[in-house]
Short mmCIF file of C-alpha atoms and ligand atoms in Angstrom, two decimals:
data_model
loop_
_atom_site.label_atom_id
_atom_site.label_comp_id
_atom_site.label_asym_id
_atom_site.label_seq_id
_atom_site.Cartn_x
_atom_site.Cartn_y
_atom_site.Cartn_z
CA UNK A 10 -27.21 18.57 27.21
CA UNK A 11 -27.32 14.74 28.80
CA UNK A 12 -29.50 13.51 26.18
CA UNK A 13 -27.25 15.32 23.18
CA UNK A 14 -23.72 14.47 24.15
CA UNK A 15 -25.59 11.54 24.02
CA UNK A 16 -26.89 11.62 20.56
CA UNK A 17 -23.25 13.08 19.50
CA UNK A 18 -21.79 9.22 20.96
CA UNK A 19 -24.40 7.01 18.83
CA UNK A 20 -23.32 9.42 15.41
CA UNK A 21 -19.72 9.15 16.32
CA UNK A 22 -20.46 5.54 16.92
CA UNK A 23 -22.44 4.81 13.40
CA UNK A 24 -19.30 6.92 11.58
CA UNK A 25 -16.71 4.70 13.46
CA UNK A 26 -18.59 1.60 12.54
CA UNK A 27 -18.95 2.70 8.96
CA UNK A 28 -15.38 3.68 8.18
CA UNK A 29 -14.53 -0.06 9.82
CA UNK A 30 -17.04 -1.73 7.35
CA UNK A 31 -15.50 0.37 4.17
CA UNK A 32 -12.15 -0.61 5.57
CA UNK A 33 -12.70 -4.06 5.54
CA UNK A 34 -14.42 -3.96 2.65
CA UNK A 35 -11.21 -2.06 1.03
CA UNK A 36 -9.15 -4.86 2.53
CA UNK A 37 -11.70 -8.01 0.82
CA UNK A 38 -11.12 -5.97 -2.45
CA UNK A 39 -7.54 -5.68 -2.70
CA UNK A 40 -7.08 -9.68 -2.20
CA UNK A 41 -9.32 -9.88 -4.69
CA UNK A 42 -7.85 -7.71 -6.72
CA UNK A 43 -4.65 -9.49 -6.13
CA UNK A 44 -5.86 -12.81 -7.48
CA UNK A 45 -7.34 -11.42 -10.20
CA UNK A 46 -3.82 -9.14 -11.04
CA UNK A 47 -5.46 -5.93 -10.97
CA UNK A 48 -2.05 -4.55 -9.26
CA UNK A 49 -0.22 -3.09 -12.46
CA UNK A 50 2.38 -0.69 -12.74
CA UNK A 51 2.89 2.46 -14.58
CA UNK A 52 6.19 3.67 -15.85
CA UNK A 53 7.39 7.36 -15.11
CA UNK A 54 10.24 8.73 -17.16
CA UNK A 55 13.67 9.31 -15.83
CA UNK A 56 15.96 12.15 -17.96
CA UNK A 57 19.86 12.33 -18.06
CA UNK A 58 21.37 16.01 -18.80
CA UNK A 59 20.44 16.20 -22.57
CA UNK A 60 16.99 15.36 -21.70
CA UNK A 61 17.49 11.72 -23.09
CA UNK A 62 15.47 9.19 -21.53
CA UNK A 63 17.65 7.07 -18.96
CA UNK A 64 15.55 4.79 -17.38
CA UNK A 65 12.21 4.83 -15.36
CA UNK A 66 10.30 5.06 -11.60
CA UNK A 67 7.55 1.53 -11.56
CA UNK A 68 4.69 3.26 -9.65
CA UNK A 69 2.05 0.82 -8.54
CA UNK A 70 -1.53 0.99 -9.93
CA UNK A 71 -4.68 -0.60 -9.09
CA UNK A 72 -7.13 -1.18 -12.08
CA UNK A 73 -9.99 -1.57 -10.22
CA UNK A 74 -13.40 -2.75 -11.76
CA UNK A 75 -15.46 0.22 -10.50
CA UNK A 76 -12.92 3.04 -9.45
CA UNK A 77 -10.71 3.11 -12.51
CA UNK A 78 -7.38 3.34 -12.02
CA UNK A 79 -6.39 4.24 -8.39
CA UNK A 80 -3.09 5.80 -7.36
CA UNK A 81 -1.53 4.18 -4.05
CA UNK A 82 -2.80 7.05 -1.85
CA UNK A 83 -6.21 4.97 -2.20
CA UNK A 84 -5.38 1.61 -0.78
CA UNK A 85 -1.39 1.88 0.70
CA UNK A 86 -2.28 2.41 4.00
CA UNK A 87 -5.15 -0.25 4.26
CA UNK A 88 -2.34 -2.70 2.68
CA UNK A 89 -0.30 -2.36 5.22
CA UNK A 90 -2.31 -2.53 7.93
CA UNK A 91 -3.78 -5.76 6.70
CA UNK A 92 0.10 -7.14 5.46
CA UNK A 93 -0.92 -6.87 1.75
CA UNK A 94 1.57 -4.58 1.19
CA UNK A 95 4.16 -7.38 0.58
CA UNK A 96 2.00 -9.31 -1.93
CA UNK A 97 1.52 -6.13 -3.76
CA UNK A 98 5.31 -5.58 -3.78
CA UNK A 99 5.94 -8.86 -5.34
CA UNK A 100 3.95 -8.19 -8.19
CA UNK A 101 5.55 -5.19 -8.67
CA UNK A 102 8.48 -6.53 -8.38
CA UNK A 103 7.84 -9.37 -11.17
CA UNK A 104 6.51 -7.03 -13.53
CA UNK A 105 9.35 -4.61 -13.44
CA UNK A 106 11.45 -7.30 -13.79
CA UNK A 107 9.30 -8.77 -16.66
CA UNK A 108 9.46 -5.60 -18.27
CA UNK A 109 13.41 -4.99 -17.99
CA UNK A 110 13.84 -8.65 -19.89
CA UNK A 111 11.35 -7.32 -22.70
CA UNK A 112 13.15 -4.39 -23.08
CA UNK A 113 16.08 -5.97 -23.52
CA UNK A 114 15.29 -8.10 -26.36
CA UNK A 115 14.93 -4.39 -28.10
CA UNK A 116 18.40 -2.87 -28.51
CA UNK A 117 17.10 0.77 -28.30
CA UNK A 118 15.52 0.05 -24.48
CA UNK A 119 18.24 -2.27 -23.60
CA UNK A 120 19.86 0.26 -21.22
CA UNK A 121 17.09 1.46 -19.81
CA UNK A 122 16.92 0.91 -15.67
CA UNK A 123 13.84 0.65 -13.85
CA UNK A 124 13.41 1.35 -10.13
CA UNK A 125 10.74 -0.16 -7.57
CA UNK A 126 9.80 0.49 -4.47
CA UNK A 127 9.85 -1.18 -1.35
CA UNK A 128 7.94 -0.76 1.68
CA UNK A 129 8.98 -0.51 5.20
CA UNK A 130 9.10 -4.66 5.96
CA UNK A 131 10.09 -5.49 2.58
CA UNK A 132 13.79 -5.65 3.28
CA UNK A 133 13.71 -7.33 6.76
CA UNK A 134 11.26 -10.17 5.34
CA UNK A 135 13.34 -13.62 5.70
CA UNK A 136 13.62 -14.91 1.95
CA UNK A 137 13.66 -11.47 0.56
CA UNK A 138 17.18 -11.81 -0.96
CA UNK A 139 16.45 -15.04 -2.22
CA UNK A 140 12.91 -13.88 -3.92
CA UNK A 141 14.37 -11.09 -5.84
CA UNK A 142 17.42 -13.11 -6.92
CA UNK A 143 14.82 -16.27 -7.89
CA UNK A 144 12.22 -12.94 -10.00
CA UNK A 145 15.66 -12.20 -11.73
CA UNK A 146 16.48 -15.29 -12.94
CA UNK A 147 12.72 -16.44 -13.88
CA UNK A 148 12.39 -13.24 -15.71
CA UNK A 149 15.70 -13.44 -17.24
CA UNK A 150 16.51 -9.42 -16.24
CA UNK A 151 19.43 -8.14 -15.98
CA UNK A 152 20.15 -7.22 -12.42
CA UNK A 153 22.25 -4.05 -13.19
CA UNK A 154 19.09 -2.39 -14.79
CA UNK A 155 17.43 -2.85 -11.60
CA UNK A 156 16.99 -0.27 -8.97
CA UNK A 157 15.38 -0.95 -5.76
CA UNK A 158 14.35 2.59 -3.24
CA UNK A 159 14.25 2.27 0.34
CA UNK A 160 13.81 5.24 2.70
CA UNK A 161 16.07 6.53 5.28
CA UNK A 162 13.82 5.34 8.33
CA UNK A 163 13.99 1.83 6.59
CA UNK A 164 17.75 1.98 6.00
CA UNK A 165 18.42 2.53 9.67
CA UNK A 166 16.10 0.13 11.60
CA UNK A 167 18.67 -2.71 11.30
CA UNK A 168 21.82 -1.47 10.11
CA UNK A 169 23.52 -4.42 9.96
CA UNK A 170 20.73 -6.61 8.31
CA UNK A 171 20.26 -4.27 5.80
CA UNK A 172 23.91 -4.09 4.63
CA UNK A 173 24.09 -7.74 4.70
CA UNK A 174 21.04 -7.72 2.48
CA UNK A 175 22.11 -4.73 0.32
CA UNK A 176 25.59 -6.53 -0.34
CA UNK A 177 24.00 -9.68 -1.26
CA UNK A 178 22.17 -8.02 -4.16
CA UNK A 179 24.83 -5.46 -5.28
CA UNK A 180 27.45 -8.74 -5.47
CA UNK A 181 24.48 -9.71 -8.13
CA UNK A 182 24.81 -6.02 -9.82
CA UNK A 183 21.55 -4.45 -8.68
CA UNK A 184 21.63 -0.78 -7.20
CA UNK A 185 20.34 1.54 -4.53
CA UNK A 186 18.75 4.36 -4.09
CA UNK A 187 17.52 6.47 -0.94
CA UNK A 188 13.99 7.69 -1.87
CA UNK A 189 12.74 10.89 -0.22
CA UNK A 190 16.23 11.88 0.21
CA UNK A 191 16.75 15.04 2.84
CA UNK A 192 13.62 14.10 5.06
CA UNK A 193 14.33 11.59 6.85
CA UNK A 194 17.39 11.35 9.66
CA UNK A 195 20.29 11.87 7.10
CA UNK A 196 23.49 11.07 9.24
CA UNK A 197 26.09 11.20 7.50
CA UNK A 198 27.61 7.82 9.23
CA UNK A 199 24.72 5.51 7.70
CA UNK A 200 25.45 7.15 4.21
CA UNK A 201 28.80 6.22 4.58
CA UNK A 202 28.52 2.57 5.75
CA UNK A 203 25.40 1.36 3.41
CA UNK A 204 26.21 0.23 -0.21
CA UNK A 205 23.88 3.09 -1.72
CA UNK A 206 24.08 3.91 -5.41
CA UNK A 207 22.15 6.74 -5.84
CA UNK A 208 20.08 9.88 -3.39
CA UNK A 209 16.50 11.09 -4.74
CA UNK A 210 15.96 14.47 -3.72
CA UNK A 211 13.08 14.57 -1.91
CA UNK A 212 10.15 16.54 -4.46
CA UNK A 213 9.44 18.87 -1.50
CA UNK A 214 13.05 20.38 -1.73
CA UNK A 215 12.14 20.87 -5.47
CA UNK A 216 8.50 22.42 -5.11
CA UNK A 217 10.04 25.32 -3.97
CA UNK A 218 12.73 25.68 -6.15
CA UNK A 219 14.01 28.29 -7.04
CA UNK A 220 12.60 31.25 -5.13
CA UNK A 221 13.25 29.47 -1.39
CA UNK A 222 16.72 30.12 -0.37
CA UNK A 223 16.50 27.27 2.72
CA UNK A 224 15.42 24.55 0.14
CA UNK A 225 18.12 25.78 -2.56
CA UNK A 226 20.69 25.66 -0.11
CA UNK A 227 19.18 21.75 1.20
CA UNK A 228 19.23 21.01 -2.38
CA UNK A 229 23.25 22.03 -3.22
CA UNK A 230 24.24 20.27 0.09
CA UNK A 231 22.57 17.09 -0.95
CA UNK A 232 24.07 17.48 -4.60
CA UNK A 233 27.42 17.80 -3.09
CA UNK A 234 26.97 14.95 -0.31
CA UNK A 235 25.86 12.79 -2.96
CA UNK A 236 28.84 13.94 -5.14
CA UNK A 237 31.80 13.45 -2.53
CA UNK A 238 29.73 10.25 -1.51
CA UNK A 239 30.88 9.26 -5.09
CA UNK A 240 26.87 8.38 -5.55
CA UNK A 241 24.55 9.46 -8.38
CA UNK A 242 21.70 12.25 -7.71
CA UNK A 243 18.10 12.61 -9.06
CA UNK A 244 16.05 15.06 -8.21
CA UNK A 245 11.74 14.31 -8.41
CA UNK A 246 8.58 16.40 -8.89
CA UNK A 247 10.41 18.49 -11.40
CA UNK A 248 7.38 20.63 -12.74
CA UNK A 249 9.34 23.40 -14.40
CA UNK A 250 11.62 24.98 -16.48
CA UNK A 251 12.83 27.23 -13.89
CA UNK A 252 13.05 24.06 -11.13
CA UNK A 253 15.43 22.29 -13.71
CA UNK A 254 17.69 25.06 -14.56
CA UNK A 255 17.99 25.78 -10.72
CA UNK A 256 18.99 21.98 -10.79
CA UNK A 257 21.06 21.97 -13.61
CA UNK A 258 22.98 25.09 -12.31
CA UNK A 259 23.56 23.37 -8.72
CA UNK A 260 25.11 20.49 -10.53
CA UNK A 261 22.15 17.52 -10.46
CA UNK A 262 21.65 16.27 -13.67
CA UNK A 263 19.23 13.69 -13.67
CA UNK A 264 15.59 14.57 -13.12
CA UNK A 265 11.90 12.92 -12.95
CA UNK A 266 8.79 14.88 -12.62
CA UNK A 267 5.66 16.14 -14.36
CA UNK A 268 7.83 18.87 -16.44
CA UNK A 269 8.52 15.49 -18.91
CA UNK A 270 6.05 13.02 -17.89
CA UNK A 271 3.56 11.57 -15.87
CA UNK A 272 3.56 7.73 -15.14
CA UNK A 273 1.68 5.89 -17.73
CA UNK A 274 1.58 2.27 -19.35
CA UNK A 275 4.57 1.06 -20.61
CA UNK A 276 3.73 1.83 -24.22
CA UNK A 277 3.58 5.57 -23.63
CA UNK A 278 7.33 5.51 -22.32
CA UNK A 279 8.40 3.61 -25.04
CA UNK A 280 6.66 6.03 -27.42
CA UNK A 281 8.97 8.52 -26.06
CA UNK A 282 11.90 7.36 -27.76
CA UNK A 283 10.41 6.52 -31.07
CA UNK A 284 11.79 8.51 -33.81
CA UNK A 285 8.56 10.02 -34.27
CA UNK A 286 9.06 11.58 -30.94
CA UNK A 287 11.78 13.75 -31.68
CA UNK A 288 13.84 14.99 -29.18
P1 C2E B 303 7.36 8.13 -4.32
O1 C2E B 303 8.12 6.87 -4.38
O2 C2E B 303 8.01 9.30 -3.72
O3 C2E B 303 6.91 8.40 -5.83
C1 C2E B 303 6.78 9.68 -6.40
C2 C2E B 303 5.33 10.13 -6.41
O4 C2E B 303 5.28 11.48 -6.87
C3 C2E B 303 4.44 9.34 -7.36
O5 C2E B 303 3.13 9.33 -6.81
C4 C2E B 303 4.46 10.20 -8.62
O6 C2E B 303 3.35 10.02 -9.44
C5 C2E B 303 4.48 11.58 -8.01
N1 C2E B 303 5.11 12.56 -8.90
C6 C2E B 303 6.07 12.34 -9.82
N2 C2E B 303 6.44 13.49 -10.43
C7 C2E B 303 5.69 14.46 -9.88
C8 C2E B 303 5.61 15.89 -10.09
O7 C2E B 303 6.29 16.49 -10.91
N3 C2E B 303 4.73 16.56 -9.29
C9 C2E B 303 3.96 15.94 -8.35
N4 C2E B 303 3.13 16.68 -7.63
N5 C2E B 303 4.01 14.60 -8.14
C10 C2E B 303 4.87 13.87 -8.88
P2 C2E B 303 2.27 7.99 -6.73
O8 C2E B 303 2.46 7.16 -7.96
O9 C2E B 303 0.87 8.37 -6.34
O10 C2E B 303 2.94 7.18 -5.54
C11 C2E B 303 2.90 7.68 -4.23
C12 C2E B 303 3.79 6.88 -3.32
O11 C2E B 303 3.32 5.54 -3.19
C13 C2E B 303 5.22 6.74 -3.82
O12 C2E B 303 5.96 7.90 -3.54
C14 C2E B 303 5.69 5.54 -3.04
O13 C2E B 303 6.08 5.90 -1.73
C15 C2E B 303 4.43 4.71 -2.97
N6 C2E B 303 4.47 3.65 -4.00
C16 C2E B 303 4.22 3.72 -5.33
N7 C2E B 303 4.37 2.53 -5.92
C17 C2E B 303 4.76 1.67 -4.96
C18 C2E B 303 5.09 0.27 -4.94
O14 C2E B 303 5.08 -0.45 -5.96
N8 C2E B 303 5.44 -0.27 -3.73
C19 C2E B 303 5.48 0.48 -2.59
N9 C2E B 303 5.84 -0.12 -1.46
N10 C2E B 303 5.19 1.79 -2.57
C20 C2E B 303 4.82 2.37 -3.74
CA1 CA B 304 10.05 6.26 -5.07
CA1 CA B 305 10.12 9.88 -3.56
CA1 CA B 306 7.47 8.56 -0.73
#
């Protein structure tokens, strides 16, 4: 028994040192996939109450050389851990911005908004402020077509700070949202005290939409927070019909999910409101 617990410790031991090597290995790749701007994003669509296109999400991709195309589930966590995850949000960042300045040279995407995504440090990095303010007016964006989503947990680790740093970029014109909306701590005090813009509904309420009574009923409070909060309300993963009428019914009127489209390049949005589309 000795001799196989044994055996069992030098396995574990090979698997442990194995998963560190393809970790660090992960880690060499994504700097050089930094350098060599492999970090792209893809667009997913954002619908108003006639279905109209209103703006997008800027979901981060990695074109890697071998893998394809890899979704952030593949290399988030290993950013972070290594404090990539900031360098990978500046890109982002630039080519959302990028993107809102071409779109504005074209009347019929002029009023589109993009939002991005920030991780957890993001907002309590010293210079942030000043770097998106600087990507705005490199890029030449306008800063009201701008969204930027920060979680609950993010929102509340330095109250204070994070007004500051929210009010500093609203005096500018560019919004808020709270991504995720509904799982995190939701008091109603921070809500009331941060210069937010806009609540997400987190996609988990909406998976079970509309045959689960407890998320229905977590869904209508949020619409109506949001609505006496005077903010706006979108609700994600929408995957069907039945999910946005349940929506529609409860009073939220702006949706994103796979019911209307997945995120893709740039060009496939726009291709959405081409009159070939028809809506
Ligand atoms: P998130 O911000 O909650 O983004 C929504 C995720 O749900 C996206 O996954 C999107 O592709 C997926 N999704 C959208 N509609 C549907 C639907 O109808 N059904 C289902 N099942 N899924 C749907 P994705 O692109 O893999 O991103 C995962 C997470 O990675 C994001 O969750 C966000 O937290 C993070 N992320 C993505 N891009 C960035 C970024 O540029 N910076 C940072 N810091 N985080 C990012
Ligand atoms: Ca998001
Ligand atoms: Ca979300
Ligand atoms: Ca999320």
């Amino acid at each position: 028994a000795k001799a196989e617990g044994k055996r069992r410790l030098c396995f574990f031991d090979t698997e442990m040192q194995a998963s560190v090597t393809r970790r660090l290995q992960l880690e060499k790749d994504i700097i050089r996939g930094l350098e060599r701007g492999e970090f792209v994003i893809y667009l997913q669509a954002q619908l108003g109450e006639h279905q109209g296109l209103i703006g997008a999400e800027a979901l981060v991709r990695w074109q890697h050389p071998e893998r394809g195309v890899l979704a952030p589930g593949a290399f988030i966590e290993a950013a972070e851990s290594a404090g990539l995850m900031g360098r990978i949000d500046s890109g982002v960042l630039r080519l959302a911005c990028e993107q809102l300045a071409a779109w504005s040279r074209q009347p019929e995407l002029a009023g589109l908004t993009l939002s991005v995504n920030l991780s957890a440090a993001e907002l309590y990095r010293a210079g942030f402020v000043e770097e998106v303010q600087d990507v705005l007016a490199q890029t030449g964006a306008n800063p009201a077509r701008l969204k930027l989503e920060l979680t609950e947990s993010m929102l509340l680790s330095d109250m204070p700070i994070a007004i500051a740093r929210m009010r500093a970029l609203k005096d500018r014109g560019v919004r808020f949202a709270v991504d995720d909306f509904g799982t995190g701590y939701s008091s109603l005090l921070y809500l009331q005290q941060l210069p937010l813009d806009q609540l997400k509904i987190d996609q988990s309420f909406v998976r079970a939409l509309p045959d689960d009574n407890n998320s229905l009923e977590i869904v209508r409070t949020i619409i109506a927070l949001a609505r006496s909060l005077r903010m706006e309300v979108i609700a994600e993963g929408v995957e069907t019909q039945a999910q946005r009428q349940t929506l529609l019914a409860s009073g939220c009127h702006l949706y994103q999910g796979y019911l209307f489209a997945r995120p893709e390049p740039a060009q496939v949005l726009e291709r959405m409101l081409s009159p070939a589309h028809g809506q």
